[in-house]
Amino acid sequence: MSIFSGLFRSRDKPTNSTVGSRYAFFMGNSNSGKVVTERSAMQMTAVYACVRILSEAIACLPLHLYRYTDDGGKEKAIDHPLYRLLHDEPNPEMSSFVLRETLMTHLLLWGNAYAQVVRNGKGEVIALYPLMPNKMTVSRDENGQLYYTYQRSQDEALKDDQYTVTLHPSDVLHIPGLGFDGLVGYSPIAMAKNAIGLSIATEEYGSKFFANGAQPGGVLEHPGTIKDPQRVRDSWQQTFGGSGNANRIAVLEEGMKYTPIAVSPEQAQFLETRKFQINEIARIFRVPPHMLADLEKSSFSNIEQQSLEFVKYTLDPWVIRWEQSIHRTLLTQEEKKTYFVKFNVEGLLRGDYASRMSGYATARQNGWMSANDIRELENLDRIPAEEGGDLYLVNGNMLPLASAGAFADTTEIGKEEEPDEGSDDGAEKGSDEEVLEVEKSGRRKRVGKP
């Protein structure tokens, strides 16, 4: 029975860890033979550029806390304590920009971002501090409840000898990346270590190529017997090795001959390989190549569209991860009914000045934006309400569809028959309003006073 007990266990039975945290991502050697870790990957210019572009983009976006209003709209909840933490200063040691940049870097390299949530006696959030992902473990207790274990190190400011700290889920802002169980993300660097390892190997090959004087390796041939070949080799390397000794003239004595044996960089397609690896790394992080200074497939007509696609398909998923994680962890159940967090990405989607003005004119003329709405988007001062800054205007020639063509027929209706001079009806008609509206043949027509 014990042999098959592991095969028939309940699928929903809680375990002491999560699926994502139990999955092993071996960072070690890649197929190219190079060791790939989160830190060694950052030494690649393409990886560093992708991480910097995405982390700075998230950090630059304005982050606001809003509340729903009674009329169905929204307003900034500036008076809420969480607004200042998210928008300005999450803790006394760093700004909101630095915190978000740091957490986004962790998220891109390790697949998870953690921040410790410090609360006061009322349960209100008073500070957020980033935590290193490689020191955090997500586990379950005997009741199946999640808890976080953080391993502190000697380089941290420790007030006690406790190196292992257990944190409740409400005390950790956890932003997971793509993962297997929805609880813990996996490292993009670990999943793409072979592609990054090839880039490291290619760069190292180029470095050694120029370190050897940009000359291919070869064989020194001597017609006789050399008593100390190591001395000859070292002497040759010292005299002609290194990029500083490139193109020096070699003088060979005693019939010695130099024969190159290595393939040239062109034959090994060195430059093509390095260029392809840049696109390979850009594909991992879904960053357009033109943002990595690769403009081969970019032009004046499509580069703006590529930038818009970067916001739509690259930034938006990250933004939603951030918004929903903040909303789930930092707001109480009661506050979730009234408050919500939102990044403002409108600034990245704006076109040039002429396009923006054309769009504003359309919105203004159709009555769904006021002058102050437009001025706020352009970071201009508001026009006082008494001067019409909050008015919503529409063109006067617009009318309901059912009334279209009502005044197309300009034919005047002839004068009605004049009554007898002594008739009372004539007196009543003579006192009618100056302009009357009558219905005739399904059309509205104006009739002048007879």
Coordinates of C-alpha atoms in Angstrom, one line a residue:
M1 CA 0.0 0.0 0.0
S2 CA 2.9 2.4 0.8
I3 CA 4.3 1.8 -2.7
F4 CA 1.2 3.3 -4.4
S5 CA 0.3 5.9 -1.7
G6 CA 2.0 8.7 -3.6
L7 CA 0.1 7.9 -6.8
F8 CA -3.4 8.3 -5.4
R9 CA -3.1 11.3 -3.1
S10 CA -5.6 14.1 -3.3
R11 CA -4.8 16.7 -5.9
D12 CA -6.1 19.6 -3.7
K13 CA -4.4 18.4 -0.5
P14 CA -2.2 21.3 0.8
T15 CA 1.5 20.7 0.7
N16 CA 4.3 22.4 2.5
S17 CA 5.4 24.5 -0.5
T18 CA 4.1 25.9 -3.7
V19 CA 4.5 24.3 -7.2
G20 CA 6.5 27.3 -8.4
S21 CA 8.9 27.4 -5.5
R22 CA 9.6 23.6 -5.7
Y23 CA 10.5 23.8 -9.3
A24 CA 14.3 23.9 -9.7
F25 CA 15.8 26.4 -12.2
F26 CA 19.4 25.4 -12.6
M27 CA 21.3 28.6 -13.3
G28 CA 24.6 26.8 -13.8
N29 CA 26.4 26.2 -17.0
S30 CA 24.6 26.7 -20.3
N31 CA 25.1 24.7 -23.5
S32 CA 27.8 27.2 -24.5
G33 CA 29.7 26.3 -21.3
K34 CA 29.2 29.7 -19.7
V35 CA 27.7 30.2 -16.3
V36 CA 24.5 32.3 -16.4
T37 CA 23.1 33.9 -13.3
E38 CA 20.9 37.0 -12.8
R39 CA 24.0 39.1 -12.1
S40 CA 26.2 37.7 -14.9
A41 CA 23.3 38.2 -17.3
M42 CA 23.2 41.9 -16.4
Q43 CA 26.8 42.2 -17.7
M44 CA 25.4 41.7 -21.2
T45 CA 24.6 45.0 -22.7
A46 CA 21.3 43.8 -24.3
V47 CA 20.0 42.3 -21.1
Y48 CA 21.0 45.4 -19.1
A49 CA 19.3 47.7 -21.7
C50 CA 16.1 45.6 -21.7
V51 CA 15.9 45.6 -17.9
R52 CA 16.7 49.3 -17.6
I53 CA 14.1 50.2 -20.3
L54 CA 11.3 48.3 -18.6
S55 CA 12.2 49.2 -15.0
E56 CA 12.5 52.9 -15.8
A57 CA 9.3 52.9 -17.8
I58 CA 7.3 51.5 -14.9
A59 CA 9.0 53.8 -12.5
C60 CA 8.3 56.9 -14.6
L61 CA 4.6 56.3 -14.9
P62 CA 2.5 58.4 -12.6
L63 CA 0.9 56.1 -9.9
H64 CA -2.3 57.4 -8.3
L65 CA -4.8 56.2 -5.8
Y66 CA -8.4 57.0 -6.8
R67 CA -11.8 56.7 -5.2
Y68 CA -15.2 56.3 -6.8
T69 CA -17.5 59.3 -6.5
D70 CA -21.3 59.2 -5.9
D71 CA -22.0 60.4 -9.5
G72 CA -20.1 57.4 -11.0
G73 CA -16.9 59.3 -11.6
K74 CA -13.5 59.1 -9.9
E75 CA -11.2 61.5 -8.1
K76 CA -7.7 61.3 -6.6
A77 CA -7.7 60.1 -3.0
I78 CA -5.0 62.6 -1.9
D79 CA -6.1 62.5 1.7
H80 CA -5.6 58.7 1.9
P81 CA -2.2 57.7 3.6
L82 CA -1.5 55.2 0.9
Y83 CA -1.5 57.9 -1.8
R84 CA 1.7 59.5 -0.5
L85 CA 3.4 56.1 -0.2
L86 CA 2.7 55.1 -3.7
H87 CA 3.1 58.4 -5.4
D88 CA 5.9 60.1 -3.5
E89 CA 7.8 58.3 -0.7
P90 CA 7.3 54.7 0.2
N91 CA 9.8 54.8 3.1
P92 CA 12.2 57.4 4.5
E93 CA 15.1 56.0 2.5
M94 CA 13.9 56.1 -1.1
S95 CA 11.5 57.7 -3.5
S96 CA 8.6 56.0 -5.3
F97 CA 10.6 56.0 -8.5
V98 CA 13.5 54.1 -6.8
L99 CA 11.3 51.5 -5.2
R100 CA 9.4 50.7 -8.4
E101 CA 12.5 50.6 -10.4
T102 CA 14.1 48.2 -7.9
L103 CA 11.1 45.9 -7.7
M104 CA 10.7 45.9 -11.5
T105 CA 14.3 44.9 -11.9
H106 CA 13.8 42.0 -9.5
L107 CA 10.7 41.0 -11.4
L108 CA 12.5 40.9 -14.7
L109 CA 15.5 39.0 -13.4
W110 CA 14.1 36.7 -10.8
G111 CA 10.5 36.5 -11.9
N112 CA 9.2 37.8 -8.5
A113 CA 9.2 41.1 -6.7
Y114 CA 8.8 41.4 -2.9
A115 CA 8.3 44.3 -0.6
Q116 CA 7.8 44.2 3.1
V117 CA 4.6 46.0 4.2
V118 CA 5.0 47.9 7.5
R119 CA 1.8 48.7 9.3
N120 CA 0.9 50.6 12.4
G121 CA -1.4 49.5 15.2
K122 CA -4.5 50.4 13.2
G123 CA -3.4 48.1 10.3
E124 CA -2.6 51.1 8.1
V125 CA 0.3 50.9 5.7
I126 CA 3.1 53.3 6.7
A127 CA 6.1 52.0 4.7
L128 CA 7.2 49.7 1.9
Y129 CA 10.7 48.2 1.8
P130 CA 12.1 46.0 -1.1
L131 CA 13.2 42.5 -0.3
M132 CA 15.7 40.4 -2.3
P133 CA 13.8 37.6 -4.3
N134 CA 16.7 35.1 -4.0
K135 CA 16.3 35.2 -0.2
M136 CA 12.6 34.6 -0.1
T137 CA 10.7 31.3 0.0
V138 CA 7.0 30.8 -0.3
S139 CA 5.6 27.9 1.6
R140 CA 2.4 26.5 3.2
D141 CA 1.7 25.6 6.8
E142 CA -0.2 22.5 8.0
N143 CA -3.5 24.2 7.3
G144 CA -2.6 25.0 3.7
Q145 CA -2.1 28.8 4.4
L146 CA 0.7 30.6 2.6
Y147 CA 3.6 32.2 4.5
Y148 CA 6.8 33.8 3.4
T149 CA 10.3 33.0 4.8
Y150 CA 13.1 35.6 4.3
Q151 CA 16.7 34.8 5.0
R152 CA 18.6 37.8 6.2
S153 CA 22.4 38.1 5.7
Q154 CA 25.3 39.6 7.6
D155 CA 25.4 42.7 5.4
E156 CA 22.0 43.8 6.6
A157 CA 21.5 46.0 9.7
L158 CA 20.5 43.3 12.2
K159 CA 19.3 44.3 15.7
D160 CA 19.2 40.6 16.8
D161 CA 20.6 37.2 15.9
Q162 CA 17.4 36.2 14.0
Y163 CA 18.4 35.5 10.4
T164 CA 15.2 33.8 9.4
V165 CA 12.0 35.9 9.4
T166 CA 8.5 34.5 8.8
L167 CA 6.1 36.9 7.2
H168 CA 2.3 36.8 6.8
P169 CA 1.0 37.3 3.3
S170 CA -0.6 40.6 4.4
D171 CA 2.9 41.8 5.3
V172 CA 4.4 41.1 1.9
L173 CA 3.6 42.9 -1.4
H174 CA 4.3 40.1 -3.8
I175 CA 4.2 40.7 -7.6
P176 CA 4.7 37.4 -9.3
G177 CA 5.7 37.0 -13.0
L178 CA 4.8 34.2 -15.3
G179 CA 4.8 30.9 -13.4
F180 CA 3.3 27.4 -13.1
D181 CA 1.0 27.9 -10.1
G182 CA 0.0 31.5 -10.2
L183 CA 1.7 32.1 -6.9
V184 CA 5.4 32.2 -7.7
G185 CA 6.9 33.3 -11.0
Y186 CA 10.0 31.8 -12.6
S187 CA 13.1 33.6 -13.7
P188 CA 13.2 34.7 -17.4
I189 CA 17.0 34.5 -17.1
A190 CA 16.9 30.9 -16.0
M191 CA 14.5 29.9 -18.7
A192 CA 16.6 31.6 -21.5
K193 CA 20.0 30.8 -20.1
N194 CA 21.2 29.1 -23.3
A195 CA 20.5 32.1 -25.4
I196 CA 22.1 34.4 -22.9
G197 CA 25.0 32.0 -22.5
L198 CA 25.6 32.1 -26.2
S199 CA 25.8 35.9 -26.1
I200 CA 28.3 35.7 -23.3
A201 CA 30.4 33.2 -25.2
T202 CA 30.3 35.3 -28.4
E203 CA 31.3 38.5 -26.5
E204 CA 34.1 36.6 -24.8
Y205 CA 35.4 35.3 -28.1
G206 CA 35.5 38.8 -29.5
S207 CA 37.3 40.1 -26.4
K208 CA 40.0 37.4 -26.7
F209 CA 40.3 38.0 -30.4
F210 CA 41.3 41.6 -29.8
A211 CA 43.3 40.7 -26.8
N212 CA 45.5 38.6 -29.1
G213 CA 46.2 41.6 -31.3
A214 CA 43.3 40.9 -33.6
Q215 CA 45.4 38.2 -35.2
P216 CA 44.2 34.6 -35.4
G217 CA 46.1 31.9 -33.4
G218 CA 48.7 29.9 -35.2
V219 CA 51.8 27.7 -35.0
L220 CA 55.5 28.7 -34.8
E221 CA 57.5 26.2 -36.9
H222 CA 61.2 25.8 -36.3
P223 CA 63.4 23.6 -38.6
G224 CA 65.4 22.3 -35.7
T225 CA 64.8 21.3 -32.1
I226 CA 63.9 24.0 -29.5
K227 CA 65.3 23.4 -26.1
D228 CA 62.7 25.7 -24.2
P229 CA 59.4 26.0 -26.3
Q230 CA 57.6 27.6 -23.4
R231 CA 60.1 30.5 -23.3
V232 CA 59.6 31.0 -27.1
R233 CA 55.9 31.0 -26.7
D234 CA 55.9 33.5 -23.9
S235 CA 58.3 35.8 -25.7
W236 CA 56.1 35.8 -28.8
Q237 CA 52.9 36.5 -26.8
Q238 CA 54.6 39.3 -24.9
T239 CA 55.9 40.9 -28.0
F240 CA 52.9 40.5 -30.4
G241 CA 49.9 39.7 -28.1
G242 CA 47.3 42.2 -27.1
S243 CA 45.5 44.8 -29.1
G244 CA 48.3 47.3 -28.2
N245 CA 50.7 45.2 -30.2
A246 CA 48.5 44.8 -33.3
N247 CA 50.2 45.1 -36.7
R248 CA 53.7 45.0 -35.3
I249 CA 56.3 43.6 -37.6
A250 CA 57.6 40.2 -36.5
V251 CA 61.2 39.2 -37.1
L252 CA 61.7 35.4 -37.2
E253 CA 65.2 34.0 -36.8
E254 CA 66.8 30.6 -37.4
G255 CA 64.3 29.7 -40.2
M256 CA 61.3 30.0 -37.9
K257 CA 57.9 30.3 -39.7
Y258 CA 54.5 31.4 -38.4
T259 CA 51.4 29.6 -39.8
P260 CA 47.9 30.8 -38.8
I261 CA 45.4 28.0 -38.2
A262 CA 42.2 29.6 -36.7
V263 CA 39.3 30.6 -38.8
S264 CA 38.6 34.3 -39.3
P265 CA 35.7 36.1 -37.5
E266 CA 34.0 36.6 -40.9
Q267 CA 34.1 32.8 -41.6
A268 CA 32.7 32.2 -38.1
Q269 CA 30.0 34.8 -38.8
F270 CA 31.0 36.5 -35.6
L271 CA 29.2 39.8 -36.3
E272 CA 26.1 38.1 -37.5
T273 CA 25.9 35.9 -34.4
R274 CA 26.3 38.9 -32.1
K275 CA 23.6 40.8 -33.9
F276 CA 21.2 37.9 -33.8
Q277 CA 21.7 37.5 -30.1
I278 CA 20.6 41.1 -29.5
N279 CA 17.3 40.3 -31.2
E280 CA 17.1 37.1 -29.2
I281 CA 17.4 38.9 -25.9
A282 CA 15.0 41.6 -27.0
R283 CA 12.5 38.7 -27.8
I284 CA 12.8 37.4 -24.2
F285 CA 11.8 40.7 -22.7
R286 CA 9.5 41.7 -25.6
V287 CA 11.3 45.0 -26.2
P288 CA 11.4 46.4 -29.8
P289 CA 14.9 46.2 -31.3
H290 CA 14.9 49.9 -32.2
M291 CA 14.9 50.7 -28.4
L292 CA 18.2 48.7 -28.2
A293 CA 19.7 50.8 -31.0
D294 CA 19.1 48.2 -33.7
L295 CA 17.4 50.3 -36.4
E296 CA 17.8 47.8 -39.3
K297 CA 14.1 47.1 -39.6
S298 CA 12.9 50.5 -38.4
S299 CA 11.9 53.5 -40.5
F300 CA 10.4 56.9 -40.1
S301 CA 7.0 55.5 -41.1
N302 CA 6.8 52.6 -38.6
I303 CA 8.9 53.5 -35.6
E304 CA 6.1 55.4 -34.0
Q305 CA 3.8 52.4 -34.4
Q306 CA 6.4 50.2 -32.8
S307 CA 6.6 52.5 -29.8
L308 CA 2.8 52.3 -29.4
E309 CA 3.0 48.5 -29.6
F310 CA 5.6 48.6 -26.9
V311 CA 3.1 50.3 -24.6
K312 CA 0.2 48.1 -25.6
Y313 CA 1.8 44.7 -25.6
T314 CA 4.9 45.0 -23.4
L315 CA 4.1 47.6 -20.7
D316 CA 0.3 47.0 -20.2
P317 CA 0.7 43.4 -18.9
W318 CA 3.3 44.6 -16.4
V319 CA 1.2 47.5 -15.4
I320 CA -1.8 45.3 -14.7
R321 CA 0.3 42.9 -12.6
W322 CA 1.4 45.9 -10.5
E323 CA -2.1 47.4 -10.1
Q324 CA -3.8 44.2 -9.1
S325 CA -1.1 43.1 -6.7
I326 CA -1.2 46.5 -4.9
H327 CA -5.0 46.5 -4.9
R328 CA -5.1 42.9 -3.4
T329 CA -2.5 43.5 -0.7
L330 CA -2.5 47.1 0.4
L331 CA -6.2 47.8 0.5
T332 CA -8.6 46.5 3.1
Q333 CA -11.7 44.6 2.0
E334 CA -13.8 47.6 2.7
E335 CA -11.5 50.0 0.9
K336 CA -11.5 47.7 -2.2
K337 CA -15.2 48.7 -2.7
T338 CA -14.3 52.4 -3.0
Y339 CA -10.6 52.8 -3.9
F340 CA -8.4 51.6 -6.7
V341 CA -4.9 52.1 -8.0
K342 CA -4.0 53.0 -11.5
F343 CA -0.9 53.9 -13.5
N344 CA -1.3 56.7 -16.0
V345 CA 0.0 55.5 -19.4
E346 CA -1.7 58.2 -21.5
G347 CA 1.5 60.2 -21.7
L348 CA 3.2 57.4 -23.5
L349 CA 0.4 57.0 -26.0
R350 CA 0.2 60.7 -27.0
G351 CA 1.2 61.5 -30.5
D352 CA 3.0 64.7 -31.7
Y353 CA 1.8 68.2 -31.1
A354 CA -0.3 68.5 -34.2
S355 CA -2.0 65.1 -33.7
R356 CA -2.8 66.0 -30.1
M357 CA -4.3 69.3 -31.0
S358 CA -6.4 67.7 -33.7
G359 CA -7.7 65.1 -31.3
Y360 CA -8.5 67.8 -28.6
A361 CA -10.4 69.9 -31.2
T362 CA -12.6 66.9 -32.1
A363 CA -13.2 66.1 -28.4
R364 CA -14.0 69.8 -27.6
Q365 CA -16.4 70.3 -30.6
N366 CA -18.3 67.1 -29.7
G367 CA -18.8 68.1 -26.1
W368 CA -17.0 65.3 -24.2
M369 CA -14.0 67.4 -23.1
S370 CA -13.9 70.8 -21.6
A371 CA -11.1 73.4 -21.9
N372 CA -9.9 72.4 -18.4
D373 CA -9.9 68.7 -19.3
I374 CA -7.6 69.5 -22.2
R375 CA -5.4 71.8 -20.2
E376 CA -4.9 69.3 -17.5
L377 CA -3.6 66.7 -20.0
E378 CA -1.2 69.3 -21.4
N379 CA -0.1 70.3 -17.8
L380 CA -1.5 73.8 -18.1
D381 CA -3.2 75.9 -15.4
R382 CA -7.0 75.6 -15.2
I383 CA -9.3 78.3 -16.5
P384 CA -11.7 79.5 -13.8
A385 CA -15.2 78.0 -13.9
E386 CA -16.8 81.5 -14.1
E387 CA -14.8 82.1 -17.3
G388 CA -16.1 79.0 -18.9
G389 CA -13.3 76.6 -18.3
D390 CA -15.6 73.7 -17.3
L391 CA -18.2 74.2 -20.1
Y392 CA -19.0 71.3 -22.5
L393 CA -19.9 72.7 -25.9
V394 CA -21.3 71.2 -29.1
N395 CA -21.7 72.7 -32.6
G396 CA -25.1 74.4 -33.0
N397 CA -25.8 72.7 -36.4
M398 CA -26.1 69.3 -34.8
L399 CA -29.6 67.9 -34.3
P400 CA -31.2 64.5 -33.6
L401 CA -31.2 62.0 -36.4
A402 CA -35.0 61.8 -36.4
S403 CA -35.2 65.6 -37.1
A404 CA -32.7 65.4 -40.0
G405 CA -34.1 67.2 -43.1
A406 CA -37.0 68.9 -41.2
F407 CA -36.2 72.3 -42.6
A408 CA -35.1 71.2 -46.1
D409 CA -38.4 72.2 -47.7
T410 CA -38.4 76.0 -48.0
T411 CA -41.7 76.3 -49.7
E412 CA -43.9 78.7 -47.8
I413 CA -47.5 77.9 -47.1
G414 CA -49.8 80.3 -48.7
K415 CA -51.8 82.7 -46.8
E416 CA -55.0 81.3 -45.4
E417 CA -58.3 82.8 -46.6
E418 CA -59.0 86.1 -44.9
P419 CA -62.3 86.0 -43.0
D420 CA -65.0 88.5 -43.3
E421 CA -64.3 91.9 -41.8
G422 CA -67.1 91.4 -39.3
S423 CA -66.3 87.9 -38.4
D424 CA -65.2 87.0 -34.9
D425 CA -62.9 84.2 -36.3
G426 CA -60.9 86.8 -38.0
A427 CA -60.2 88.6 -34.7
E428 CA -59.1 85.3 -33.1
K429 CA -56.8 84.5 -35.9
G430 CA -55.4 88.0 -35.9
S431 CA -54.4 87.6 -32.3
D432 CA -52.5 84.3 -32.9
E433 CA -48.7 84.1 -32.2
E434 CA -46.5 85.6 -34.8
V435 CA -44.8 82.3 -35.6
L436 CA -46.7 79.0 -35.6
E437 CA -45.5 75.4 -36.1
V438 CA -47.8 73.0 -37.9
E439 CA -47.5 69.5 -39.0
K440 CA -48.2 68.7 -42.7
S441 CA -47.2 65.6 -44.7
G442 CA -45.0 64.4 -41.9
R443 CA -42.8 67.6 -42.0
R444 CA -42.5 70.6 -39.7
K445 CA -43.0 73.9 -41.5
R446 CA -43.0 77.5 -40.3
V447 CA -45.9 79.7 -41.2
G448 CA -45.6 83.5 -41.1
K449 CA -48.4 85.7 -39.7
P450 CA -51.0 86.4 -42.4

